[in-house]
C-alpha positions as CSV (number, residue, x, y, z in Angstrom):
1,M,105.3,76.4,207.3
2,I,107.4,78.9,205.5
3,A,109.1,76.1,203.6
4,D,105.7,74.9,202.3
5,V,104.8,78.4,201.1
6,L,108.2,78.8,199.4
7,A,107.9,75.3,197.7
8,D,104.4,76.2,196.4
9,A,105.7,79.6,195.1
10,T,108.6,77.9,193.4
11,E,106.3,75.4,191.7
12,R,104.0,78.1,190.5
13,M,106.8,80.2,189.3
14,T,108.3,77.3,187.4
15,K,105.0,76.8,185.6
16,A,104.8,80.5,184.8
17,V,108.2,80.4,183.2
18,E,107.2,77.4,181.1
19,V,104.0,79.2,180.0
20,A,106.1,82.2,179.0
21,K,108.5,80.0,176.9
22,E,105.5,78.4,175.2
23,D,104.2,81.9,174.4
24,F,107.5,82.9,173.0
25,S,107.6,79.9,170.8
26,S,104.2,80.8,169.3
27,V,105.7,84.0,167.9
28,R,106.9,83.5,164.4
29,T,110.6,83.7,163.5
30,G,112.1,83.3,160.0
31,R,111.5,79.5,160.0
32,A,108.2,77.6,159.9
33,N,107.9,75.7,163.2
34,P,105.0,73.5,164.3
35,A,105.3,75.0,167.8
36,M,103.9,78.2,166.4
37,F,100.5,76.5,165.9
38,Q,100.2,74.8,169.3
39,K,97.6,77.3,170.5
40,V,95.6,77.4,167.2
41,M,92.0,76.4,167.9
42,V,89.9,74.9,165.1
43,T,86.1,74.8,165.3
44,Y,85.6,71.1,164.7
45,Y,81.9,69.9,164.8
46,G,81.0,73.0,166.8
47,S,83.6,72.8,169.5
48,P,87.1,74.4,169.6
49,T,89.8,71.8,169.2
50,P,93.6,72.3,169.2
51,L,95.1,71.9,165.7
52,A,97.6,69.3,167.0
53,Q,94.7,67.0,167.8
54,L,93.3,67.3,164.2
55,A,96.3,67.1,162.0
56,S,100.0,66.2,161.8
57,M,102.5,68.9,160.9
58,Q,105.8,68.7,159.1
59,N,108.1,71.3,157.7
60,P,109.8,70.0,154.6
61,E,111.4,73.4,153.9
62,A,112.5,76.2,156.1
63,R,109.5,78.4,155.5
64,T,106.9,75.8,154.5
65,L,104.6,73.8,156.8
66,L,102.7,70.8,155.6
67,I,99.5,70.1,157.6
68,T,97.8,66.7,157.0
69,P,94.4,66.4,158.7
70,F,93.5,63.0,160.2
71,D,89.9,63.7,159.1
72,K,89.6,65.1,155.6
73,T,86.3,66.8,156.4
74,A,88.1,69.1,158.8
75,L,90.3,70.5,156.0
76,R,88.2,73.7,155.4
77,D,87.9,74.3,159.2
78,I,91.7,74.0,159.7
79,E,92.3,76.3,156.7
80,Q,89.9,78.9,158.1
81,A,91.5,78.7,161.5
82,L,95.0,79.3,160.0
83,R,93.7,82.3,158.1
84,D,92.4,83.7,161.4
85,V,95.7,83.4,163.2
86,P,96.9,87.0,164.0
87,N,100.4,88.1,163.0
88,L,101.0,85.1,160.6
89,D,100.8,86.9,157.2
90,A,100.6,83.5,155.5
91,N,97.9,82.2,153.1
92,P,97.2,78.5,153.4
93,T,96.6,76.5,150.2
94,N,94.5,73.4,150.2
95,D,94.9,70.7,147.6
96,G,92.1,68.5,148.9
97,N,94.4,66.2,151.0
98,V,96.9,68.5,152.7
99,I,97.3,72.2,153.6
100,R,100.5,74.0,152.6
101,L,101.4,77.0,154.5
102,S,104.2,79.1,153.1
103,L,105.5,81.8,155.4
104,P,106.7,85.0,153.7
105,E,110.2,86.4,154.4
106,L,110.2,88.7,157.4
107,T,111.0,92.3,156.8
108,E,113.1,94.2,159.3
109,E,110.0,96.2,160.3
110,R,108.0,93.1,160.9
111,R,110.8,91.6,163.0
112,K,110.8,94.6,165.2
113,E,107.0,94.3,165.6
114,Y,107.5,90.7,166.7
115,V,110.2,91.7,169.2
116,K,107.6,94.2,170.7
117,I,105.1,91.4,171.0
118,V,107.6,89.1,172.7
119,K,108.6,91.8,175.1
120,T,104.9,92.3,176.0
121,K,104.5,88.6,176.6
122,G,107.7,88.7,178.8
123,E,106.4,91.6,180.8
124,D,103.1,89.7,181.3
125,A,105.0,86.7,182.6
126,K,106.9,88.9,185.0
127,V,103.7,90.3,186.3
128,S,102.4,86.8,187.0
129,L,105.7,86.1,188.9
130,R,105.2,89.2,191.0
131,N,101.6,88.2,191.7
132,I,102.8,84.8,192.9
133,R,105.4,86.5,195.1
134,R,102.8,88.8,196.5
135,S,100.5,85.9,197.5
136,A,103.4,84.0,199.0
137,K,104.5,87.1,201.0
138,D,100.9,87.5,202.3
139,A,101.0,83.9,203.4
140,I,104.3,84.4,205.2
141,D,102.9,87.6,206.8
142,G,99.9,85.5,208.0
143,F,102.3,83.6,210.3
144,K,102.8,86.8,212.3
145,G,101.6,85.3,215.6
146,E,103.1,81.9,215.1
147,L,106.6,82.7,214.0
148,G,109.2,85.2,215.0
149,D,110.1,88.3,213.0
150,D,113.6,86.8,212.1
151,E,112.1,83.7,210.6
152,R,109.5,85.7,208.6
153,A,112.3,88.1,207.4
154,R,114.5,85.1,206.4
155,G,111.5,83.6,204.5
156,E,110.8,86.8,202.7
157,K,114.5,87.2,201.7
158,E,114.5,83.6,200.4
159,L,111.2,84.4,198.5
160,E,112.9,87.4,196.9
161,A,115.9,85.3,195.8
162,I,113.5,82.7,194.3
163,T,111.6,85.4,192.4
164,K,114.8,87.0,191.1
165,K,115.9,83.6,189.8
166,Y,112.7,83.1,187.8
167,V,112.6,86.7,186.5
168,D,116.2,86.2,185.3
169,A,115.0,82.9,183.6
170,I,112.3,84.9,181.7
171,D,114.8,87.6,180.8
172,E,117.2,85.0,179.4
173,A,114.4,83.3,177.3
174,L,113.4,86.8,176.1
175,K,116.9,87.7,175.1
176,H,117.3,84.4,173.3
177,K,114.0,84.9,171.4
178,E,114.9,88.4,170.5
179,A,118.2,87.3,169.1
180,E,116.4,84.6,167.1
181,L,113.9,87.1,165.7
182,L,116.5,89.7,164.7
183,K,118.8,87.2,163.1
184,V,118.5,87.4,159.3
């Protein structure tokens, strides 16, 4: 019973760490990266559609991204969605076939702002891990009449070890992203 609860918590925590890493990759570093635009939604024929489903993205240079829409009628919608992306500071240019997105050089002040954003995202991920831990602990406490105190205590101790492992994984990803952001 406890093993099932721990397996479920482990699976949910793994997903939470993956989501945190995806969030970290959406924050801009000095280079143009198609992963930054994974969560950009474009209003296409009235419904929000992920940019990756509407266009291919390539980066021919370090700070330039070339976006080629599959449907040329979506060009203006994609361009507008890119203008609406917060914290991007780039102005997309449209030549009728492709969109060129040149990212400006990051200033030290802007890099520090991005570090704050990443730290906030990291803290949100840790909160989600703690919520998963709390629900698993409540499930273990629900076995009060069925299992002995020693088994429940052992399960809670194991749950704490699992939680620590995933919190450390988020801290490591956060440290890596921070170093990437501050590298000039």
